[in-house]
Coordinates of C-alpha atoms in Angstrom, one line a residue:
M1 CA 139.1 81.8 99.1
E2 CA 137.9 80.0 96.5
E3 CA 138.9 83.4 94.4
R4 CA 142.2 82.8 95.7
E5 CA 141.8 78.8 94.9
K6 CA 141.3 79.1 91.1
D7 CA 143.6 81.9 90.3
F8 CA 146.5 79.3 91.9
K9 CA 148.3 76.5 89.7
W10 CA 150.0 73.7 91.4
F11 CA 152.8 72.0 89.5
G12 CA 151.1 70.8 86.4
E13 CA 149.3 73.4 85.8
G14 CA 152.6 75.8 85.6
F15 CA 152.9 76.5 89.6
D16 CA 154.4 80.4 89.7
G17 CA 154.9 80.4 93.3
F18 CA 153.5 80.4 96.5
P19 CA 150.7 83.4 96.6
K20 CA 151.1 86.2 99.3
R21 CA 148.9 88.5 100.6
L22 CA 150.8 91.4 100.4
P23 CA 154.2 92.3 97.8
D24 CA 158.1 92.4 99.8
D25 CA 158.6 95.7 102.4
C26 CA 154.8 96.6 102.0
V27 CA 151.7 97.6 105.6
E28 CA 148.8 97.9 104.8
Y29 CA 145.8 99.2 106.9
A30 CA 142.1 99.7 107.4
I31 CA 139.7 101.5 109.3
H32 CA 136.3 100.7 109.9
I33 CA 133.3 103.2 111.8
I34 CA 131.5 101.0 114.1
N35 CA 129.6 102.2 116.3
S36 CA 125.5 102.1 116.7
P37 CA 123.1 102.6 114.8
P38 CA 125.3 101.3 112.6
A39 CA 124.4 102.9 109.4
D40 CA 126.3 103.4 106.0
S41 CA 125.5 106.7 105.1
T42 CA 126.6 107.9 108.7
V43 CA 129.3 105.1 108.8
R44 CA 131.3 107.6 105.5
V45 CA 130.8 110.9 107.4
R46 CA 132.4 109.5 109.7
L47 CA 135.5 108.0 107.9
R48 CA 136.0 111.1 106.0
Q49 CA 136.1 112.7 109.8
V50 CA 139.0 110.6 110.8
Q51 CA 141.1 111.1 106.7
Q52 CA 140.5 114.2 107.1
A53 CA 142.4 114.7 110.7
A54 CA 144.6 112.2 109.4
N55 CA 146.0 114.3 107.3
V56 CA 146.2 117.0 109.9
L57 CA 148.0 114.6 112.5
T58 CA 150.3 113.9 109.1
K59 CA 151.5 117.3 108.4
G60 CA 151.8 118.4 112.4
L61 CA 154.4 115.5 113.5
L62 CA 156.0 114.8 108.8
K63 CA 156.8 118.7 108.0
E64 CA 160.5 117.8 107.8
F65 CA 160.7 114.4 107.4
I66 CA 161.3 111.9 103.8
W67 CA 159.7 109.4 103.8
Q68 CA 162.4 106.3 102.0
R69 CA 159.0 104.9 99.2
Q70 CA 156.0 105.2 99.4
N71 CA 154.3 108.7 101.9
F72 CA 151.0 107.5 103.9
N73 CA 148.1 107.8 102.6
L74 CA 144.3 106.8 103.2
A75 CA 141.8 105.5 100.7
L76 CA 137.5 105.7 101.0
V77 CA 137.1 102.7 99.8
Q78 CA 134.0 100.1 100.2
E79 CA 134.5 96.2 100.0
D80 CA 132.1 93.1 100.4
G81 CA 129.5 96.2 102.0
F82 CA 131.6 97.8 104.4
S83 CA 132.8 101.4 103.9
L84 CA 136.4 102.0 105.7
L85 CA 139.7 102.9 104.6
R86 CA 142.4 101.8 103.3
G87 CA 146.0 102.7 102.8
R88 CA 148.8 100.6 100.8
T89 CA 153.1 101.7 101.9
N90 CA 156.0 100.4 100.7
Y91 CA 158.3 101.0 103.1
G92 CA 161.5 99.4 101.1
D93 CA 164.2 98.6 103.5
S94 CA 163.4 101.2 106.0
I95 CA 162.2 99.2 108.8
E96 CA 161.1 102.9 110.6
D97 CA 158.8 104.0 107.9
E98 CA 156.5 100.9 108.9
W99 CA 156.4 101.5 112.9
L100 CA 156.0 105.0 111.8
I101 CA 152.6 104.9 110.6
V102 CA 151.7 102.0 114.0
F103 CA 152.2 105.4 115.6
I104 CA 149.9 107.1 113.9
L105 CA 147.0 105.1 113.6
R106 CA 148.2 104.5 117.2
E107 CA 148.0 108.6 117.7
L108 CA 144.8 108.2 115.3
S109 CA 143.0 105.4 117.5
R110 CA 142.9 107.7 120.4
K111 CA 141.3 110.6 119.1
F112 CA 138.0 108.4 117.4
S113 CA 136.6 106.4 120.2
D114 CA 134.2 104.6 117.6
A115 CA 137.7 103.9 114.2
W116 CA 138.9 100.2 114.8
I117 CA 142.2 99.7 112.7
R118 CA 144.1 96.7 111.4
I119 CA 147.3 96.7 109.8
I120 CA 149.4 94.2 108.5
D121 CA 152.8 93.5 106.3
T122 CA 154.2 91.0 104.5
D123 CA 154.0 88.6 107.6
G124 CA 150.6 89.2 108.2
E125 CA 150.1 89.8 111.5
F126 CA 153.7 90.9 112.7
L127 CA 152.6 93.7 115.8
L128 CA 150.9 90.0 117.7
I129 CA 155.0 88.3 116.2
E130 CA 156.5 91.9 118.6
A131 CA 154.6 89.9 120.5
A132 CA 154.9 86.2 120.8
N133 CA 156.9 85.5 123.6
V134 CA 154.0 87.2 126.1
L135 CA 151.0 84.6 124.2
P136 CA 148.3 82.4 125.1
P137 CA 149.1 79.6 123.4
W138 CA 146.4 79.4 121.6
L139 CA 146.8 82.5 119.8
N140 CA 148.7 81.0 117.0
P141 CA 149.0 81.5 113.0
E142 CA 147.0 80.0 112.6
V143 CA 143.6 81.8 114.1
A144 CA 145.0 84.8 114.7
E145 CA 144.0 86.5 111.4
F146 CA 141.2 89.3 111.9
R147 CA 141.8 88.4 116.2
L148 CA 144.0 91.5 117.1
W149 CA 142.6 95.6 116.4
L150 CA 143.6 99.1 117.5
N151 CA 141.1 101.4 119.2
E152 CA 141.6 103.9 121.4
G153 CA 145.2 103.6 121.6
K154 CA 145.0 100.0 122.9
L155 CA 145.6 96.1 121.1
L156 CA 142.6 95.0 122.0
V157 CA 142.2 90.7 121.0
I158 CA 139.1 88.8 119.7
P159 CA 139.3 85.8 122.1
L160 CA 138.5 82.0 120.7
Q161 CA 134.7 81.9 121.6
E162 CA 132.2 79.8 119.5
P163 CA 128.6 78.6 120.8
S164 CA 129.3 75.2 122.0
E165 CA 126.8 74.0 118.9
K166 CA 129.7 75.4 116.5
L167 CA 131.5 74.0 118.2
A168 CA 131.3 70.5 118.4
E169 CA 130.7 70.5 114.2
K170 CA 133.4 71.6 113.2
K171 CA 136.5 71.9 116.2
A172 CA 139.1 73.2 113.7
S173 CA 136.9 75.3 111.2
A174 CA 135.0 77.4 113.8
R175 CA 138.9 78.3 115.8
T176 CA 139.2 81.0 113.1
I177 CA 137.0 83.8 112.3
D178 CA 137.0 86.4 108.8
L179 CA 136.2 89.9 108.9
P180 CA 131.8 89.9 108.8
E181 CA 132.6 87.7 111.5
A182 CA 135.0 90.1 113.9
L183 CA 133.3 93.3 112.7
R184 CA 130.4 91.6 114.5
F185 CA 131.9 90.0 117.2
I186 CA 132.9 93.9 117.9
Q187 CA 129.8 95.1 117.6
E188 CA 127.9 93.2 120.2
N189 CA 130.7 92.0 122.6
R190 CA 132.7 95.0 122.3
P191 CA 132.8 93.7 126.5
K192 CA 134.0 90.5 125.8
L193 CA 137.5 91.6 123.5
M194 CA 140.6 90.8 125.7
H195 CA 143.3 93.6 126.3
S196 CA 146.9 92.5 127.9
T197 CA 148.5 95.0 129.1
L198 CA 152.5 92.9 128.3
I199 CA 151.1 92.0 124.7
E200 CA 151.0 95.8 124.0
A201 CA 154.5 96.4 125.5
E202 CA 155.8 93.9 123.7
A203 CA 154.0 94.9 121.3
F204 CA 154.2 99.0 121.1
Y205 CA 158.4 98.2 122.1
R206 CA 159.5 100.3 119.3
L207 CA 156.8 103.1 119.9
Q208 CA 158.5 104.2 123.1
K209 CA 160.9 106.1 120.7
Y210 CA 158.4 108.3 119.6
P211 CA 158.0 111.0 117.5
K212 CA 161.9 112.0 119.3
Q213 CA 162.7 109.7 116.0
I214 CA 161.4 111.5 113.3
E215 CA 163.8 113.9 113.6
D216 CA 166.2 111.4 114.4
S217 CA 166.0 109.4 111.1
L218 CA 166.3 112.5 108.7
H219 CA 170.4 112.8 108.0
Y220 CA 171.2 115.7 105.9
S221 CA 174.9 116.6 104.1
L222 CA 176.7 119.2 102.5
V223 CA 176.9 117.8 99.1
T224 CA 178.4 119.6 95.6
I225 CA 175.6 119.4 92.9
P226 CA 174.8 121.2 89.9
R227 CA 172.1 124.7 90.8
K228 CA 169.3 123.0 88.7
L229 CA 169.9 120.3 90.4
A230 CA 170.1 122.8 93.7
F231 CA 166.7 124.1 93.1
I232 CA 164.5 120.9 92.1
L233 CA 166.0 120.2 95.7
H234 CA 165.4 122.9 97.6
E235 CA 162.3 123.0 96.5
K236 CA 160.6 120.2 96.6
A237 CA 163.0 117.7 98.8
A238 CA 161.3 114.5 98.9
L239 CA 162.9 114.6 95.5
I240 CA 165.7 113.5 97.2
S241 CA 164.3 109.6 97.9
P242 CA 163.7 107.9 95.0
A243 CA 166.7 109.4 93.2
V244 CA 168.5 107.7 95.5
E245 CA 167.1 103.4 95.2
A246 CA 168.0 104.7 91.8
F247 CA 170.6 105.4 91.7
Y248 CA 171.8 102.0 94.6
L249 CA 169.5 99.0 93.4
R250 CA 171.6 100.4 89.0
D251 CA 171.8 97.7 86.8
P252 CA 174.2 98.0 83.6
I253 CA 170.8 99.7 81.0
A254 CA 170.3 102.3 83.9
L255 CA 174.6 103.2 83.2
R256 CA 174.8 104.0 79.8
P257 CA 173.5 107.6 79.6
L258 CA 176.5 108.6 81.7
Q259 CA 179.0 107.6 79.8
T260 CA 178.7 109.8 77.2
Q261 CA 181.2 112.8 76.6
D262 CA 179.1 115.7 75.6
P263 CA 178.0 116.9 79.0
A264 CA 175.0 119.1 76.6
K265 CA 172.8 115.0 76.7
L266 CA 172.4 114.8 80.5
V267 CA 169.6 116.4 82.5
F268 CA 172.4 117.8 84.6
P269 CA 175.7 117.9 83.3
P270 CA 178.2 118.3 86.1
N271 CA 179.0 122.8 86.0
D272 CA 178.5 125.3 87.3
L273 CA 177.9 123.5 90.7
V274 CA 177.5 124.4 94.0
T275 CA 177.5 122.7 97.6
V276 CA 174.7 123.5 99.0
S277 CA 172.8 120.9 102.1
V278 CA 170.7 117.7 101.4
K279 CA 168.6 115.6 103.7
F280 CA 168.6 111.8 103.9
T281 CA 167.3 109.5 105.0
K282 CA 169.2 108.2 107.6
V283 CA 168.9 104.2 105.4
G284 CA 168.6 106.6 102.1
Y285 CA 172.4 107.4 103.5
A286 CA 174.4 105.0 104.9
Q287 CA 173.1 103.1 100.9
I288 CA 174.6 105.7 98.6
K289 CA 178.1 106.6 101.1
S290 CA 178.5 102.7 101.2
Q291 CA 178.3 102.3 97.4
Q292 CA 181.7 102.2 95.2
F293 CA 181.0 104.1 91.8
P294 CA 183.9 105.1 89.7
V295 CA 183.2 108.2 88.4
P296 CA 181.7 108.4 84.7
L297 CA 183.7 110.2 81.8
V298 CA 182.0 113.4 81.8
W299 CA 182.6 114.6 85.9
K300 CA 186.2 113.2 85.1
G301 CA 186.9 116.5 85.0
Q302 CA 185.0 118.2 88.7
F303 CA 187.9 116.2 90.6
S304 CA 191.4 116.7 91.1
T305 CA 195.0 115.7 93.9
E306 CA 194.4 119.4 94.5
M307 CA 191.0 118.7 96.5
D308 CA 191.2 118.5 100.1
A309 CA 189.9 115.0 101.7
K310 CA 186.6 116.8 103.2
T311 CA 186.3 118.9 99.2
Q312 CA 187.1 115.3 97.5
S313 CA 183.9 113.6 99.1
R314 CA 180.9 116.9 99.2
T315 CA 182.2 116.2 95.1
D316 CA 182.2 112.6 95.2
L317 CA 178.4 112.4 97.6
G318 CA 177.5 114.8 94.7
M319 CA 178.5 113.2 92.1
K320 CA 176.1 110.1 93.0
V321 CA 173.4 112.0 93.8
T322 CA 173.3 113.9 90.9
C323 CA 173.7 110.1 88.8
G324 CA 170.9 108.9 90.5
F325 CA 168.9 111.6 89.4
E326 CA 169.9 111.4 85.8
M327 CA 169.6 107.2 86.3
L328 CA 166.0 108.2 87.6
L329 CA 165.2 110.4 84.5
S330 CA 165.8 108.5 82.2
D331 CA 164.7 104.7 82.9
P332 CA 161.2 103.9 80.3
Q333 CA 159.5 102.5 83.2
N334 CA 159.1 105.3 85.3
I335 CA 157.5 107.4 82.6
D336 CA 154.6 107.4 84.7
N337 CA 156.4 107.9 88.6
T338 CA 155.3 110.4 90.6
S339 CA 158.0 112.0 91.6
V340 CA 159.5 112.0 87.4
R341 CA 157.2 113.6 86.3
E342 CA 157.3 116.4 89.5
I343 CA 161.2 116.6 88.8
N344 CA 161.1 116.8 84.5
L345 CA 158.0 120.4 85.6
L346 CA 160.6 122.2 87.8
V347 CA 163.0 121.2 84.9
E348 CA 160.4 122.9 82.5
D349 CA 160.4 126.1 84.4
L350 CA 164.1 126.5 84.6
E351 CA 164.4 126.0 81.1
A352 CA 160.9 128.8 80.5
D353 CA 162.1 131.5 82.9
E354 CA 166.0 131.6 84.3
G355 CA 165.0 133.9 86.4
C356 CA 163.8 131.2 88.5
M357 CA 167.3 129.9 88.3
P358 CA 169.1 130.3 92.1
S359 CA 172.0 132.9 92.6
D360 CA 174.3 132.7 94.8
A361 CA 173.4 134.7 97.1
D362 CA 169.9 132.8 97.4
I363 CA 171.4 129.8 98.3
S364 CA 174.0 131.1 101.4
N365 CA 170.1 131.4 102.5
W366 CA 169.5 128.1 102.7
R367 CA 169.8 126.0 105.0
G368 CA 173.1 124.8 105.8
R369 CA 173.3 121.8 108.5
E370 CA 176.1 119.2 108.2
D371 CA 175.4 116.5 110.5
D372 CA 177.4 113.3 112.5
E373 CA 178.4 111.5 110.7
S374 CA 179.4 108.8 113.2
W375 CA 176.6 106.7 113.8
L376 CA 177.4 104.7 110.0
D377 CA 180.8 103.3 111.7
I378 CA 181.8 100.7 115.0
D379 CA 184.5 100.2 117.0
F380 CA 184.6 97.3 117.1
E381 CA 187.5 97.2 119.8
N382 CA 185.3 99.0 122.9
F383 CA 182.9 95.7 121.6
E384 CA 183.2 93.5 125.1
S385 CA 182.5 96.6 126.7
E386 CA 179.4 98.4 125.0
L387 CA 177.7 95.0 125.7
A388 CA 177.6 95.6 129.8
G389 CA 176.3 99.2 128.4
K390 CA 180.1 100.7 130.0
A391 CA 181.3 102.9 127.4
D392 CA 183.7 104.2 127.6
K393 CA 183.4 107.6 129.3
S394 CA 186.0 109.6 127.6
Q395 CA 184.7 109.7 124.7
S396 CA 181.6 112.7 123.4
H397 CA 178.5 112.4 124.7
T398 CA 176.8 112.7 121.6
S399 CA 179.2 109.4 120.1
Q400 CA 176.6 106.7 120.1
G401 CA 178.5 103.7 119.0
F402 CA 176.6 100.1 121.0
G403 CA 176.3 102.1 124.0
D404 CA 173.6 104.1 122.8
K405 CA 170.2 103.3 125.1
N406 CA 168.0 101.3 122.3
T407 CA 171.2 98.9 122.1
Q408 CA 171.4 99.1 125.8
E409 CA 167.7 97.4 126.0
N410 CA 167.7 95.3 124.0
L411 CA 170.5 93.5 125.1
R412 CA 169.1 93.7 128.6
K413 CA 166.1 92.8 127.2
M414 CA 168.0 89.3 125.4
V415 CA 170.1 88.5 128.7
R416 CA 166.0 88.8 130.8
R417 CA 165.2 86.2 127.8
F418 CA 167.4 83.2 129.1
E419 CA 167.4 84.3 132.0
D420 CA 163.0 83.5 132.3
F421 CA 163.7 81.2 129.5
L422 CA 166.6 78.8 132.3
N423 CA 164.3 79.8 135.0
D424 CA 160.7 78.3 133.3
D425 CA 159.5 76.0 136.0
K426 CA 157.3 74.2 132.4
A427 CA 160.5 73.6 130.9
G428 CA 161.9 70.3 132.3
A429 CA 164.0 67.9 131.0
E430 CA 163.2 66.9 127.4
G431 CA 164.0 71.2 126.8
A432 CA 161.1 74.0 126.9
E433 CA 156.9 74.2 126.4
F434 CA 156.6 76.5 123.2
L435 CA 153.9 76.7 121.1
D436 CA 153.5 73.3 119.9
D437 CA 150.4 73.0 123.0
M438 CA 148.1 75.1 121.1
D439 CA 145.8 72.1 119.7
N440 CA 145.6 71.0 123.7
D441 CA 141.6 71.3 122.9
N442 CA 141.5 69.5 120.3
D443 CA 142.3 66.6 122.3
E444 CA 139.4 67.2 124.6
T445 CA 137.0 66.1 122.9
G446 CA 139.0 62.4 122.5
D447 CA 137.3 59.0 124.4
S448 CA 138.1 57.5 127.4
N449 CA 139.6 55.2 125.4
D450 CA 142.5 57.7 124.9
L451 CA 142.5 58.7 128.4
S452 CA 142.6 53.6 129.1
N453 CA 145.5 53.5 126.3
S454 CA 147.0 56.4 128.2
T455 CA 147.7 55.7 131.6
D456 CA 148.8 52.2 130.3
E457 CA 151.5 54.3 129.1
E458 CA 151.9 56.3 131.8
N459 CA 152.6 52.6 134.1
D460 CA 155.0 51.4 131.1
S461 CA 157.5 54.4 131.0
E462 CA 157.2 54.1 134.6
S463 CA 159.8 51.4 134.9
E464 CA 161.8 52.6 132.4
D465 CA 162.2 55.4 134.4
K466 CA 163.6 54.3 137.3
D467 CA 166.7 52.9 136.2
V468 CA 168.0 56.3 135.0
S469 CA 166.7 59.1 137.2
F470 CA 168.1 62.4 135.4
D471 CA 168.2 65.3 138.3
E472 CA 166.8 68.3 136.1
D473 CA 167.8 70.8 139.7
Q474 CA 171.7 70.1 139.7
F475 CA 172.1 70.1 135.3
T476 CA 169.6 73.4 135.3
S477 CA 173.1 75.0 138.0
M478 CA 176.1 73.9 135.6
M479 CA 174.0 75.3 132.4
R480 CA 173.9 78.4 135.0
E481 CA 177.6 78.5 135.5
M482 CA 178.9 77.3 131.6
M483 CA 176.4 80.7 130.8
G484 CA 178.0 83.1 133.9
M485 CA 174.4 82.7 135.5
P486 CA 174.8 82.4 139.3
A487 CA 173.2 78.9 140.7
D488 CA 169.1 79.4 141.4
T489 CA 167.9 77.9 144.0
A490 CA 164.4 76.1 144.5
T491 CA 162.3 76.0 147.1
G492 CA 161.0 72.5 148.5
I493 CA 163.8 70.0 147.2
E494 CA 165.0 67.2 148.8
H495 CA 169.6 66.6 148.3
D496 CA 170.4 64.2 149.8
S497 CA 174.1 63.2 149.7
T498 CA 174.7 62.4 146.6
S499 CA 172.5 65.8 144.9
K500 CA 174.6 68.4 147.1
I501 CA 176.4 70.5 144.6
D502 CA 179.4 72.8 146.3
G503 CA 179.0 75.8 145.0
D504 CA 183.0 76.4 145.4
D505 CA 184.0 73.4 142.6
M506 CA 182.2 72.8 139.9
H507 CA 184.8 70.6 138.8
G508 CA 183.5 68.2 141.3
T509 CA 179.5 67.7 140.5
D510 CA 178.4 65.0 138.9
L511 CA 175.0 64.3 138.1
N512 CA 172.9 61.6 140.1
I513 CA 172.7 58.7 137.9
H514 CA 171.8 55.5 140.0
S515 CA 170.9 52.1 139.5
L516 CA 174.5 52.0 137.0
D517 CA 177.3 49.7 138.4
D518 CA 180.3 51.1 138.7
E519 CA 182.1 51.0 135.9
E520 CA 179.4 52.8 134.1
G521 CA 179.2 55.8 136.1
L522 CA 182.6 55.9 135.8
D523 CA 183.6 56.4 132.8
I524 CA 180.2 58.7 131.8
R525 CA 182.0 61.3 135.4
Q526 CA 185.4 60.3 133.6
A527 CA 183.9 62.2 130.3
M528 CA 181.8 64.7 131.4
H529 CA 185.6 65.6 133.2
A530 CA 186.6 66.1 129.6
M531 CA 183.8 67.8 128.2
E532 CA 184.3 70.3 131.1
A533 CA 188.3 70.6 130.3
E534 CA 187.1 71.1 126.8
L535 CA 184.9 74.1 126.5
E536 CA 187.4 74.7 129.8
D537 CA 190.3 75.6 127.7
A538 CA 188.3 77.4 124.6
G539 CA 187.2 80.4 127.0
A540 CA 183.0 79.0 127.3
L541 CA 182.6 78.6 131.6
H542 CA 185.0 81.6 131.3
Q543 CA 183.4 84.6 134.2
Y544 CA 184.0 86.4 136.4
S545 CA 186.9 88.0 135.2
K546 CA 186.8 90.5 136.9
R547 CA 186.1 89.1 141.3
S548 CA 188.9 85.9 139.9
S549 CA 191.7 87.5 139.7
D550 CA 191.5 89.2 143.2
N551 CA 191.5 85.2 145.1
G552 CA 193.4 83.6 141.9
R553 CA 189.7 80.8 141.7
R554 CA 185.8 81.8 140.7
P555 CA 183.5 83.5 143.5
T556 CA 181.3 81.6 145.7
Q557 CA 178.0 82.1 147.0
N558 CA 177.2 82.2 150.4
T559 CA 174.5 80.1 150.8
E560 CA 172.4 79.2 154.1
A561 CA 170.1 75.9 154.3
E562 CA 167.6 76.6 157.3
E563 CA 164.9 72.9 157.8
H564 CA 161.9 73.8 159.1
G565 CA 159.7 70.9 157.7
S566 CA 160.5 72.1 153.9
G567 CA 163.9 71.9 153.3
T568 CA 164.2 75.9 152.0
V569 CA 167.3 77.1 150.7
A570 CA 167.8 80.0 150.4
V571 CA 171.0 81.9 148.4
H572 CA 172.1 85.3 148.7
G573 CA 172.8 86.7 145.3
S574 CA 175.8 89.2 144.8
D575 CA 175.7 92.9 144.6
T576 CA 175.1 94.9 141.9
D577 CA 178.3 94.8 140.3
D578 CA 178.7 91.0 140.5
D579 CA 175.1 91.3 138.3
V580 CA 176.2 93.9 135.6
E581 CA 179.3 90.7 135.0
I582 CA 176.7 88.2 135.3
D583 CA 175.0 89.7 132.4
Y584 CA 178.2 91.0 131.1
N585 CA 179.1 87.0 130.2
L586 CA 176.4 86.0 130.1
A587 CA 175.7 88.3 127.0
K588 CA 179.0 86.9 125.9
N589 CA 178.2 83.6 125.2
L590 CA 175.6 83.7 123.7
L591 CA 177.5 85.8 121.2
E592 CA 180.1 84.8 120.9
S593 CA 178.7 81.4 119.8
F594 CA 176.6 82.5 117.0
K595 CA 180.2 84.0 115.7
T596 CA 180.8 80.2 115.7
Q597 CA 178.3 79.5 113.6
N598 CA 180.0 81.9 110.6
G599 CA 176.1 82.8 109.6
A600 CA 174.7 78.9 109.5
P601 CA 172.4 77.8 111.7
G602 CA 172.9 76.1 114.9
P603 CA 172.4 76.4 118.4
G604 CA 173.7 79.3 120.1
G605 CA 171.5 80.9 116.8
N606 CA 168.4 78.4 117.4
L607 CA 168.3 79.3 120.9
M608 CA 168.0 83.1 120.3
G609 CA 165.5 83.3 117.5
L610 CA 163.1 81.0 120.7
M611 CA 163.8 84.0 122.8
G612 CA 163.1 86.6 120.0
M613 CA 165.6 87.8 119.7
R614 CA 166.2 87.9 115.6
L615 CA 170.5 89.0 115.1
P616 CA 172.3 89.8 111.5
R617 CA 174.5 88.3 109.4
D618 CA 177.5 88.2 110.8
E619 CA 180.7 89.8 109.3
D620 CA 184.5 89.4 109.2
H621 CA 186.5 92.4 110.7
D622 CA 190.0 92.1 111.8
G623 CA 191.3 94.0 114.7

């Protein structure tokens, strides 16, 4: 910590930004062996076994896989007197590579019960971020470091526990722990570790699609490229990723080698072209396919107006791939790059022995796979029906679009979180109780004077609350109707003649406002009706479109109140079809609210952010 403070410069000392633990788009992982007795020689032998098992596991899982930027790796190191396995992977734009590493480490932990694994990325404890909605209040970013561990396929949390004498001395600092303290706690207090199935389910939610996702993250396409390059990609398919990245991140300097009119100056001149199947990552294929790239002079002779659309598309894609390799090899910064060295060695082998060059007969025996690329297309015309999980049955089952299972599950999860938000008994009229109450244990050390002062303030506020009374249940019911959700009911609520809500007519609903004169109450009611009329004109109150067409009005819910001394109100819910319509209207209203923000902050985005939903920036599309 002291070394980090020494390296940090303030604004008057040449401030160069706040220090980061990891570079962007990086995930770091460490494996510790915790056994008894903890002899270092025994630990190192065990770590070697874990390292070998990791190599076997990855070879079995990743036979055909291509990493977007860097691969999974483990190295035996010694830090602060501890021997451990450590690795770091830069996954670039492919977030799936990060989750593949989590999957590999979870499988590895199931094979070694004494292996304890930590995984962090640029954001820190990202597994806890995934499970933010189900974390206990005390487990916040300030105290989460070194508390989350993966062992035997389970996520275990070191609880907030310190000896009482230390807790009294330094309340705030005692809540944080360092690595030696975490390892010591696991060694001595393993039964006290916290295991929550809710946290684990949320944190590992994205792992449900593995190991099938490993194959699904790849895309095969036929491209027309020089024969020399076809040989290199056949020998080492993973070399496509650095070439695609070089093309995708190109700058004017990188384009200079392609401005020549002499093909002899290029490593891969556009002659002797062949059509072969090339394996991409889906992220890489989308990057290179979507780029608008003017045809270099040396490539213009390979295009003609007589070419059919399929041939032209394959030639255009092959041109981009070949130019990516040229940019990669010509950049002086890549001299020490491992991929560049491998390409140069393969090129030297071809130049030394032209017999290595594949013939047409050899290429015909290669795998000629070409995958459907409809996953790149989004049909916005069917967007609303897809949101409700009602994919067009006339479409082919291979078509994914918004009707794929992952998208449906994410939308349902969004709706479910919003319903849980409204159903939260702890959320009152002043707002939901989020993580602001995490430091409540610090307040417990307050003296009796603070308690008496707070009691006086409560007495003072009670007289103010009597002036204006707000009916939370009526407000919640109105919010549910506006968002397209059924009016919820509560038990133990006393209703009088002025606080009942007619389910058939929302226009007659008023807030229960006491101690106001008639003129002020009338003004408030008129303002409410004007606001409601404006919302109806904007379509915000539109709901139950399916059933409203049957009787020309909004459907009602049959309610029965049986008084048995408890004031319980029973509500008979609708059938399954109504539930689908409710979810559809809620999702539609939330997404329309987000769309109106035009990428700027707003209530819709803030509300979904509090529920743990992060949507991409919206883009306008015609039609």
